[in-house]
CSV table of C-alpha atoms and ligand atoms in Angstrom, one decimal:
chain,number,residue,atom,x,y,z
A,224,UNK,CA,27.1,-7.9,20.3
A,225,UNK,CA,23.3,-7.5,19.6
A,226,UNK,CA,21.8,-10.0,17.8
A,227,UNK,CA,21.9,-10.5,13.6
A,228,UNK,CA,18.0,-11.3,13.0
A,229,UNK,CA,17.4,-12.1,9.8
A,230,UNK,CA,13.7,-12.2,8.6
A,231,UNK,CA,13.6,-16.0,8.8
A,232,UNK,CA,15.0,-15.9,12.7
A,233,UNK,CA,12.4,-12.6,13.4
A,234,UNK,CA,9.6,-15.0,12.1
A,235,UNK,CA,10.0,-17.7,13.8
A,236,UNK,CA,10.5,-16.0,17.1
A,237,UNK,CA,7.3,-13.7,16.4
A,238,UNK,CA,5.2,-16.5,15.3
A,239,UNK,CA,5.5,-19.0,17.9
A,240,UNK,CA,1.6,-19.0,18.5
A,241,UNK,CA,0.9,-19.3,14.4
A,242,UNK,CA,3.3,-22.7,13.4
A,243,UNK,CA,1.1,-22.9,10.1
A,244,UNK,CA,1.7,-19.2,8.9
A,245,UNK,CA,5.5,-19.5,10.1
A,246,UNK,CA,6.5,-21.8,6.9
A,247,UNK,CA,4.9,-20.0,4.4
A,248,UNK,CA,4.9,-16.9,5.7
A,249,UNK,CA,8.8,-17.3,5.9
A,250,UNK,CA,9.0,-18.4,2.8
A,251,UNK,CA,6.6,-16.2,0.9
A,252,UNK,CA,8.6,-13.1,2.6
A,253,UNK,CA,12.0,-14.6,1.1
A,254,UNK,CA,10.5,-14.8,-2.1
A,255,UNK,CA,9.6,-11.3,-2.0
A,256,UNK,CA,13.1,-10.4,-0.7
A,257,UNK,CA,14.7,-12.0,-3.4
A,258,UNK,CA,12.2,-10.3,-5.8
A,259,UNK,CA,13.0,-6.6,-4.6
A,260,UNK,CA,16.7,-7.3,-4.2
A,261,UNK,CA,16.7,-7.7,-8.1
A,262,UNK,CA,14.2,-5.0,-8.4
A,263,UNK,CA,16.2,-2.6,-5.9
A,264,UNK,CA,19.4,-3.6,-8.5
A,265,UNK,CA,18.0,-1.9,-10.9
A,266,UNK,CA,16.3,1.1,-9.7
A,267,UNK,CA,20.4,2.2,-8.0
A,268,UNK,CA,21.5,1.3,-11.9
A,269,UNK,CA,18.1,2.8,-13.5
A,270,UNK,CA,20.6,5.8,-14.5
A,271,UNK,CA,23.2,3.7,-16.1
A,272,UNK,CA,21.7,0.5,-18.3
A,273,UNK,CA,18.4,1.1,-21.1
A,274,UNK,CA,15.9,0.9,-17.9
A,275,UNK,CA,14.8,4.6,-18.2
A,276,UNK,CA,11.8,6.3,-19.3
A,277,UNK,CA,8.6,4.9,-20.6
A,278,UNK,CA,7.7,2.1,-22.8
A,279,UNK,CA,4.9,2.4,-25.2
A,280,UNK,CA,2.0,1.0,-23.3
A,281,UNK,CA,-0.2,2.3,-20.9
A,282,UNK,CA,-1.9,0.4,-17.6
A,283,UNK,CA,-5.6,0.0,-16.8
A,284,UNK,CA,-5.7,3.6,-15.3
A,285,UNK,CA,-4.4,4.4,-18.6
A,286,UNK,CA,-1.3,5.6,-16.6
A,287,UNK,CA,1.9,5.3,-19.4
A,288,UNK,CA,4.2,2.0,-17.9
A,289,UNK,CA,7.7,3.3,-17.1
A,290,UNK,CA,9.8,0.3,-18.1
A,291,UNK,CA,10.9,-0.3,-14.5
A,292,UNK,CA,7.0,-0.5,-13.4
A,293,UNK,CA,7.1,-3.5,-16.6
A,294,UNK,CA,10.2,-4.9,-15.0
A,295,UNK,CA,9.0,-5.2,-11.4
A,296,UNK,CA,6.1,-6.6,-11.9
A,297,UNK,CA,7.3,-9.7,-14.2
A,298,UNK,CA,10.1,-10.0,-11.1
A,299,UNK,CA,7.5,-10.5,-8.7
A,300,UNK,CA,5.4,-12.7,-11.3
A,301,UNK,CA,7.8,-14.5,-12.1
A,302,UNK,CA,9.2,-15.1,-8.5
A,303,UNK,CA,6.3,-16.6,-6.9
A,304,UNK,CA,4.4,-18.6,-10.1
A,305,UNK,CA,6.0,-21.6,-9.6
A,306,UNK,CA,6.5,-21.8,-5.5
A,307,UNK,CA,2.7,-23.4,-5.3
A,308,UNK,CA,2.2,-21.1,-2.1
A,309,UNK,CA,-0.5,-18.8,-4.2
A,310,UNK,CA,-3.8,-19.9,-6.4
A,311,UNK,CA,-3.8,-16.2,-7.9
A,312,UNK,CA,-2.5,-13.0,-8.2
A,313,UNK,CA,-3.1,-10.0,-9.5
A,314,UNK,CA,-0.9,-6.4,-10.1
A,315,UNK,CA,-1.6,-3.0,-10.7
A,316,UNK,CA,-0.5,-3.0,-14.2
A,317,UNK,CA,-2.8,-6.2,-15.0
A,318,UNK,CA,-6.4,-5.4,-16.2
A,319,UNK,CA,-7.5,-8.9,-14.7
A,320,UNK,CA,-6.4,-11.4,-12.0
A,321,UNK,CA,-3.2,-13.5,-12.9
A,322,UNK,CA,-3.5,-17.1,-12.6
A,323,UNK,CA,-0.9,-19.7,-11.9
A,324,UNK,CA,0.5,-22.0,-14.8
A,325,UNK,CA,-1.2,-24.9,-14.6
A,326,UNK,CA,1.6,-27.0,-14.3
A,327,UNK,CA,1.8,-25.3,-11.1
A,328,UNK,CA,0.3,-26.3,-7.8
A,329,UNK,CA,-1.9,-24.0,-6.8
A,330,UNK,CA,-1.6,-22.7,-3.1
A,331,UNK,CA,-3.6,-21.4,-0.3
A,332,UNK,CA,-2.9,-17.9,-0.6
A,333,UNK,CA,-3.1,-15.1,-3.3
A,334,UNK,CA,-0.7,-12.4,-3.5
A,335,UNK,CA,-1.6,-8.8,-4.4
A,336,UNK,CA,1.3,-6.1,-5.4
A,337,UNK,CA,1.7,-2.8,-6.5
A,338,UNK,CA,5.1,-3.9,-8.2
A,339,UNK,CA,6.4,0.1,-8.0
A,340,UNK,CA,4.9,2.9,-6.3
A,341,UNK,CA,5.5,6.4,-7.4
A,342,UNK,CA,6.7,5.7,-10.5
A,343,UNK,CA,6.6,9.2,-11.5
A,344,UNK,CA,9.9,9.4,-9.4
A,345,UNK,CA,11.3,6.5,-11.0
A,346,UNK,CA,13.1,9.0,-13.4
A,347,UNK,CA,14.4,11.9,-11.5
A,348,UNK,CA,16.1,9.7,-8.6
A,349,UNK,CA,13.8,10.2,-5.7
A,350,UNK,CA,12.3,7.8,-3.4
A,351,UNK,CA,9.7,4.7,-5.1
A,352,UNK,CA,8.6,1.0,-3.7
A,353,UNK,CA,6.7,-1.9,-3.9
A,354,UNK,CA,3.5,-3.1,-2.3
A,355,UNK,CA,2.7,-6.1,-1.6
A,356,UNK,CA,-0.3,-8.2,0.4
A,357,UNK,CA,-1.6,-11.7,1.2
A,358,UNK,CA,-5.1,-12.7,1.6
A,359,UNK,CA,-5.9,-16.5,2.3
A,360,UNK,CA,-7.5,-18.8,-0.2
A,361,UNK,CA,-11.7,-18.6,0.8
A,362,UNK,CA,-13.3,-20.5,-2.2
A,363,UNK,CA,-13.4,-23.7,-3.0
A,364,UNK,CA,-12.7,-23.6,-6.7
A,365,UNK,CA,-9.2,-25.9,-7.5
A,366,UNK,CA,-7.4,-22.3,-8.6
A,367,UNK,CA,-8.0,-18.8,-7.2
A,368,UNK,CA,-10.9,-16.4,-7.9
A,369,UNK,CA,-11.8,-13.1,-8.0
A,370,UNK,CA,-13.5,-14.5,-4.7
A,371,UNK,CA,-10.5,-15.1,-3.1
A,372,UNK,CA,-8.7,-11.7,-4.2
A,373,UNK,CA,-12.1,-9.4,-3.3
A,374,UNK,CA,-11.4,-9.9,0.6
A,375,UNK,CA,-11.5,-6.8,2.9
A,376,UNK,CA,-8.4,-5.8,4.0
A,377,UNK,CA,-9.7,-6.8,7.8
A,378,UNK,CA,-9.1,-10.6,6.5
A,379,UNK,CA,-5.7,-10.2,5.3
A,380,UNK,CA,-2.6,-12.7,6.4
A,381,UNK,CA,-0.5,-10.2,5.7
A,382,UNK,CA,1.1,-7.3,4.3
A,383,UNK,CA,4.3,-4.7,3.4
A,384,UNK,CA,6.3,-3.0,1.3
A,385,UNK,CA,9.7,-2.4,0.5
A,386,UNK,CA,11.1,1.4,-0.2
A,387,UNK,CA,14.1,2.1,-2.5
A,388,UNK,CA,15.4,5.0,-0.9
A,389,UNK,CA,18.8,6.1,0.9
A,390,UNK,CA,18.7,2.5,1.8
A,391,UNK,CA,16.5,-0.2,0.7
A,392,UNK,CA,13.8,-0.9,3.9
A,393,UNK,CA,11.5,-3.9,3.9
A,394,UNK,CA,9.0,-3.2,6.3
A,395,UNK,CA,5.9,-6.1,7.0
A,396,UNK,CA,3.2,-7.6,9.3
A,397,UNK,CA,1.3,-10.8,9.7
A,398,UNK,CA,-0.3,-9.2,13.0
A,399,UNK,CA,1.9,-9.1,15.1
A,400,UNK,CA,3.1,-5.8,15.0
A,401,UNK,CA,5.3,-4.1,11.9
A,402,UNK,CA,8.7,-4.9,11.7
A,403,UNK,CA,11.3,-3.2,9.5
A,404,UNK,CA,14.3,-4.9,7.6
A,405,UNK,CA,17.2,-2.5,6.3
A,406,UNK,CA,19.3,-4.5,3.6
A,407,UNK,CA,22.8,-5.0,4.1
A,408,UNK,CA,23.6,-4.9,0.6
A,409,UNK,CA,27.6,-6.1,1.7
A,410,UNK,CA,25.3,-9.8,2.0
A,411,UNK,CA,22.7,-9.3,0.1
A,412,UNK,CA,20.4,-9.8,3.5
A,413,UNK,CA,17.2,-7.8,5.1
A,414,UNK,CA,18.9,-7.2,8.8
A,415,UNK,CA,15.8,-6.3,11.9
A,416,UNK,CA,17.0,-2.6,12.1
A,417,UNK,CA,12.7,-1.5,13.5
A,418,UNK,CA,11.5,-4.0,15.6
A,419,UNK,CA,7.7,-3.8,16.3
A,420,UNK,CA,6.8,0.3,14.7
A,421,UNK,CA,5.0,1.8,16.6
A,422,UNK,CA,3.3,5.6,14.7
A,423,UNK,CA,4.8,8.3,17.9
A,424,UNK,CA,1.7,9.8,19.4
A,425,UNK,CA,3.3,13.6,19.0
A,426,UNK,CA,2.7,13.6,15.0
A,427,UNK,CA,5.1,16.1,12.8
A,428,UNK,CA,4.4,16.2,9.3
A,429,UNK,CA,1.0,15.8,7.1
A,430,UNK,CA,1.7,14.9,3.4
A,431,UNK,CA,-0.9,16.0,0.8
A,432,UNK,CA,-0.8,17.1,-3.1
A,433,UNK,CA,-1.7,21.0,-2.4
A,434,UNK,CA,-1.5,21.4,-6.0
A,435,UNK,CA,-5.0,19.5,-5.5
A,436,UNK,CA,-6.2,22.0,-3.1
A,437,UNK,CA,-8.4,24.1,-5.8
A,438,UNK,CA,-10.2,20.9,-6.3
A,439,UNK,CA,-10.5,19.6,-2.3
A,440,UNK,CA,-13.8,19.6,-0.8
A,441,UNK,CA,-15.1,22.1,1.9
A,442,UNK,CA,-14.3,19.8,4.6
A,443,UNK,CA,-10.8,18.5,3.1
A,444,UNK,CA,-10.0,22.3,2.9
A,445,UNK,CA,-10.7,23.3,6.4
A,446,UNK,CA,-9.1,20.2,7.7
A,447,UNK,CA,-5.8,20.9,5.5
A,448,UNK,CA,-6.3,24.7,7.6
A,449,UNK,CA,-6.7,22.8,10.7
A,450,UNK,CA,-3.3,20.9,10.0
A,451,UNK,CA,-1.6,24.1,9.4
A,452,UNK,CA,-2.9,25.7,12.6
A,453,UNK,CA,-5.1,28.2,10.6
A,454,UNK,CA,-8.6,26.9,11.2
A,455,UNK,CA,-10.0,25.5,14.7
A,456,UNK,CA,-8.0,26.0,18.2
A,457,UNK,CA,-4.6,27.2,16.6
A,458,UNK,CA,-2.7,24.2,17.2
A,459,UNK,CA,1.1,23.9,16.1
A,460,UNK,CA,1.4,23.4,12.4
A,461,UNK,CA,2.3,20.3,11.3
A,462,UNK,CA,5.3,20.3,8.7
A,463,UNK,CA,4.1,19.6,4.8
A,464,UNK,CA,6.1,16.7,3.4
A,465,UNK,CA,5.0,15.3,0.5
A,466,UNK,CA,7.1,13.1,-1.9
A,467,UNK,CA,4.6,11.7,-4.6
A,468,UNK,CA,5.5,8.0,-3.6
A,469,UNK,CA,3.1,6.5,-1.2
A,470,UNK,CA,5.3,4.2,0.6
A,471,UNK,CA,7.8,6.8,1.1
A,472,UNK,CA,5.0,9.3,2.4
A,473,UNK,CA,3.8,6.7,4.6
A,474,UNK,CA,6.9,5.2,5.6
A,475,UNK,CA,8.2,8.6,6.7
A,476,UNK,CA,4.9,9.7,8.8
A,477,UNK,CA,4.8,5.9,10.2
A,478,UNK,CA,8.3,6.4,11.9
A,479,UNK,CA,8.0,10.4,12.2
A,480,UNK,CA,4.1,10.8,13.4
A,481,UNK,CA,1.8,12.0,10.7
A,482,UNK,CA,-0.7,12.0,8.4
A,483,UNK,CA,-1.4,11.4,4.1
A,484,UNK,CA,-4.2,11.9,2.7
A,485,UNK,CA,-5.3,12.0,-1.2
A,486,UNK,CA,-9.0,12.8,-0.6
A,487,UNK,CA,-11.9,12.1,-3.0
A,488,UNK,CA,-13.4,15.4,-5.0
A,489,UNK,CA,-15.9,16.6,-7.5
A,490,UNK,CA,-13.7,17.7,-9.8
A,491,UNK,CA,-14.8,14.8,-12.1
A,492,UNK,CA,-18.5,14.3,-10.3
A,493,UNK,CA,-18.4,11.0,-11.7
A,494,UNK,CA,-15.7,9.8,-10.3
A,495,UNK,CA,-14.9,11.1,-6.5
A,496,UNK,CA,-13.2,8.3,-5.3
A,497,UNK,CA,-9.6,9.9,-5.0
A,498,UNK,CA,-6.7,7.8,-6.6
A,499,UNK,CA,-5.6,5.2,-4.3
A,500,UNK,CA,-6.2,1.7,-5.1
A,501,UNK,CA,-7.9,0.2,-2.6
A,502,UNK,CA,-6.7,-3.7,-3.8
A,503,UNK,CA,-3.2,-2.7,-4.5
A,504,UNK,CA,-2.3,0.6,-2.4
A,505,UNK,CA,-4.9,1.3,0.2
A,506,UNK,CA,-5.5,-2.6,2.2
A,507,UNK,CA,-1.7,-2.9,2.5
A,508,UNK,CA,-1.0,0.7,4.1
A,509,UNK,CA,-4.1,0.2,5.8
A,510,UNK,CA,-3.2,-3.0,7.9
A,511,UNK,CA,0.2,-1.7,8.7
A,512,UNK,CA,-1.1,2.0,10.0
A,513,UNK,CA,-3.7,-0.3,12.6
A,514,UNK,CA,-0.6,-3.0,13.6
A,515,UNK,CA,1.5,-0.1,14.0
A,516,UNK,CA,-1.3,1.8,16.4
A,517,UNK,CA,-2.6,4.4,13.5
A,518,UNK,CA,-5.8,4.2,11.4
A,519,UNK,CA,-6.7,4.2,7.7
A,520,UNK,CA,-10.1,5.8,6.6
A,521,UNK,CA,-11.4,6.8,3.0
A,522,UNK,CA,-13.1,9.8,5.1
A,523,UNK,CA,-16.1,7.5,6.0
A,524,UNK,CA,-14.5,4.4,7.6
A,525,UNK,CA,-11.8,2.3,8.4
A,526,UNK,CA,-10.4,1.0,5.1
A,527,UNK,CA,-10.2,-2.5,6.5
A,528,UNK,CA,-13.5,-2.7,6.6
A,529,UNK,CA,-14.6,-1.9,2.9
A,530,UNK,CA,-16.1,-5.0,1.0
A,531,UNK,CA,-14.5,-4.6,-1.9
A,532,UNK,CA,-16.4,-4.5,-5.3
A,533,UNK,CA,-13.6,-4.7,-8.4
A,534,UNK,CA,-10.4,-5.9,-8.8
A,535,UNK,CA,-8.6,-1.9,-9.7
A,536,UNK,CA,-11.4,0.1,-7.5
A,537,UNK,CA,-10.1,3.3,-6.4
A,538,UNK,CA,-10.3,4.9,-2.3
A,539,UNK,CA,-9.6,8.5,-0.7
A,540,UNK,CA,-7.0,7.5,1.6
A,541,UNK,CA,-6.3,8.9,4.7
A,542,UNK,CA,-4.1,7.2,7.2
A,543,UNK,CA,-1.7,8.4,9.9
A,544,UNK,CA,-2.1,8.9,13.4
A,545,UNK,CA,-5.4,8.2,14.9
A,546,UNK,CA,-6.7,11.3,15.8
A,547,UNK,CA,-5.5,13.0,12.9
A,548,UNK,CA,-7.5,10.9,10.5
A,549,UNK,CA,-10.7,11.0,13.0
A,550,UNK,CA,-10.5,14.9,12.7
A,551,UNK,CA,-10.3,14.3,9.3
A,552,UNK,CA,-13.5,11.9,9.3
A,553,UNK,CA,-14.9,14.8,11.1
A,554,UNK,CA,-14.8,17.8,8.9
A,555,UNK,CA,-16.1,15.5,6.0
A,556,UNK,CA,-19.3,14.5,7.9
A,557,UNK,CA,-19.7,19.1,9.0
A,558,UNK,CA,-18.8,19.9,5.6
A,559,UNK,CA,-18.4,17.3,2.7
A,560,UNK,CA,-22.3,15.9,2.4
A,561,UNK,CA,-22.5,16.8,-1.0
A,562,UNK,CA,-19.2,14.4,-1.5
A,563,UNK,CA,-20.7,11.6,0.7
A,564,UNK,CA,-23.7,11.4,-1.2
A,565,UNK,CA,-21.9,11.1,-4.3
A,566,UNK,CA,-19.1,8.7,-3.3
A,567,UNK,CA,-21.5,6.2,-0.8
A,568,UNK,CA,-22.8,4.5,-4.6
A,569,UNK,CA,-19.4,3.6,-5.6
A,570,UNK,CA,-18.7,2.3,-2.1
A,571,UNK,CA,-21.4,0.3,-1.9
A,572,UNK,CA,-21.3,-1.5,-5.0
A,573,UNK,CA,-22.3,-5.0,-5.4
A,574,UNK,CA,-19.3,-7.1,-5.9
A,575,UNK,CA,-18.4,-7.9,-9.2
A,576,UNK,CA,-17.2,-11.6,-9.4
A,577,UNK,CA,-18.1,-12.6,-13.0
B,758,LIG,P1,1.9,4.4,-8.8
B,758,LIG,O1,3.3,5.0,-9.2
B,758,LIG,O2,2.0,3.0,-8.3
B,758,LIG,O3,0.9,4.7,-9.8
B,758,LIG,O4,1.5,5.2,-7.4
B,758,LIG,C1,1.5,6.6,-7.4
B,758,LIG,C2,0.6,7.1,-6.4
B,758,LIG,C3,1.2,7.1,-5.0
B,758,LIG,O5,2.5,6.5,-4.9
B,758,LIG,C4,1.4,8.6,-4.7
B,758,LIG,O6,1.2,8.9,-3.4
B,758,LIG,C5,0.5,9.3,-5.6
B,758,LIG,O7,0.3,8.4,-6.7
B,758,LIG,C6,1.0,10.6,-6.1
B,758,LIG,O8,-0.1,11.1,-6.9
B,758,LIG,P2,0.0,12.7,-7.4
B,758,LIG,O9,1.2,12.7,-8.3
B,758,LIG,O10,-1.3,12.9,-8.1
B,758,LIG,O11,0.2,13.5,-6.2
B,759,LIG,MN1,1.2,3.0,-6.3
B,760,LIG,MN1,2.6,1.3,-9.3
């Protein structure tokens, strides 16, 4: 009978050569177990109890809350305030970083989480998840800092995410590979059912909004061709999958061979730096596409190696196999200038720490 690894059992064995991160690491990856079991509770009963629908306030983006985005994120607060294992964290849905009690310890790492992803889904039943990643405590103030949150995602401890779909799927790395978790919901446990991802080189599928395409740059718009096996050398066309929640998007072209992207544009010239967070979304997907042998680039660079400049900046994401993404890189350097020199300002930014 093949072995029952539980995530404690998988960490241990796959962090023999990091004894400090094994304790916490275990420990922080149980607490955010215990936080999605609860979340993943609700979103198979969202149909059935007063879960549904929005609630009356909107986020920073100014995106309405669905109440399930409200509940996840005080589940994951609320989970890891009191474990002394963080000195900050922030969410999606909080205008500013969220600092521990102070009749907490503070802790030597902060925790950053999209608490649920796609929740335009959350209502009609299909696919959404949770984000989550872990950078390590840098400054030397007694609690964390806006320092110690606006790390690039090259310097993270660790990351994942957790999909509610057919089956609830926590997938993570602290880099050493990306390992996937299926729950058993008989237990109540995350069971090894992917050990060590690994993107196939023969991608199938790209995932993109095409309802965007009016609004895609030259370059995006060839390269979407290019995927199709309309533009360039007539390759074979890559299947269109696209289901509006990033971790499902990702999750599916991470086991399948693929590539996302939700490009910057010009549509608004003011602000063509796409829709991905870069804090919340883009680090996390980013540091599993590299474990897992793919690459993550806002169409100028590796994600992981953007210096972030605010706590809820926004990137282009593009991430999947990577020679996908490179071709990608590549038609936005022929084409996209006019993009680049918009977009390299709010790339560069100073960081904003006050
Ligand atoms: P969130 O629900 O956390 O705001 O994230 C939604 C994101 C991402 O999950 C998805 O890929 C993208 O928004 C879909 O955007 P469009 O609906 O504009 O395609
Ligand atoms: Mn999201
Ligand atoms: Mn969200």
């Amino acid at each position: 009978m093949a072995n029952i690894v539980t995530i404690e059992r998988h960490i241990l064995e796959k962090q023999k050569a990091f004894p400090e991160a094994t304790g916490v690491f275990t420990q922080i990856l149980y607490d955010m177990a215990l936080a999605t079991k609860l979340i993943a509770r609700e979103t198979t009963r969202a149909g059935l109890v007063e879960i549904l629908g929005a609630t009356e306030n909107h986020n920073s983006y100014g995106e309405q809350q669905q109440k399930l985005d409200v509940f996840a994120d005080e589940m994951i607060f609320k989970i890891n305030d009191h474990t002394g294992r963080f000195c900050a964290m922030a969410s999606e849905e909080h205008d500013d970083i969220i600092e521990i009690p102070t009749h907490f310890d503070s802790g030597k790492y902060v925790l950053l989480y999209d608490p649920l992803d796609g929740s335009s889904n959350i209502d009609v039943n299909v696919s959404i998840g949770t984000i989550f990643a872990i950078h390590r405590k840098v400054s030397n103030s007694p609690r964390g800092t806006l320092e110690d949150i606006l790390q690039p995602g090259r310097k993270l401890a660790g990351a994942g995410y957790v999909i509610y779909g057919a089956s609830t799927m926590m997938v993570y790395s602290t880099g050493q590979g990306v390992h996937g978790f299926t729950l058993d919901p008989g237990v109540g446990e995350f069971l090894l059912s992917h050990d060590d991802i690994r993107v196939p080189d023969k991608a199938l599928y790209y995932s993109a909004n095409a309802g965007n395409e009016k609004y895609w740059t030259p370059g995006v718009r060839r390269y979407a061709k290019w995927l199709q096996g309309i533009e360039g050398e007539g390759r074979k066309p890559l299947g269109h999958r696209y289901i509006g929640s990033l971790v499902a998007d990702f999750h599916r072209n991470l086991l399948r061979g693929g590539v996302f992207f939700y490009p910057g544009d010009l549509q608004a010239p003011d602000k063509p730096y796409g829709k991905m967070r870069l804090m919340f979304e883009a680090q996390a997907i980013a540091f599993l596409a590299e474990q897992a042998g793919g690459y993550a680039s806002d169409g100028i660079g590796d994600i992981l190696d953007i210096q972030p400049h605010s706590l809820h900046q926004r990137v282009p994401l593009i991430v999947g196999n990577r020679d996908l993404v490179e071709t990608a890189e590549q038609y936005i350097r022929d084409y996209d200038q006019e993009w680049i020199n918009a977009y390299l300002p709010f790339r560069n930014k100073e960081r904003e720490l006050a």
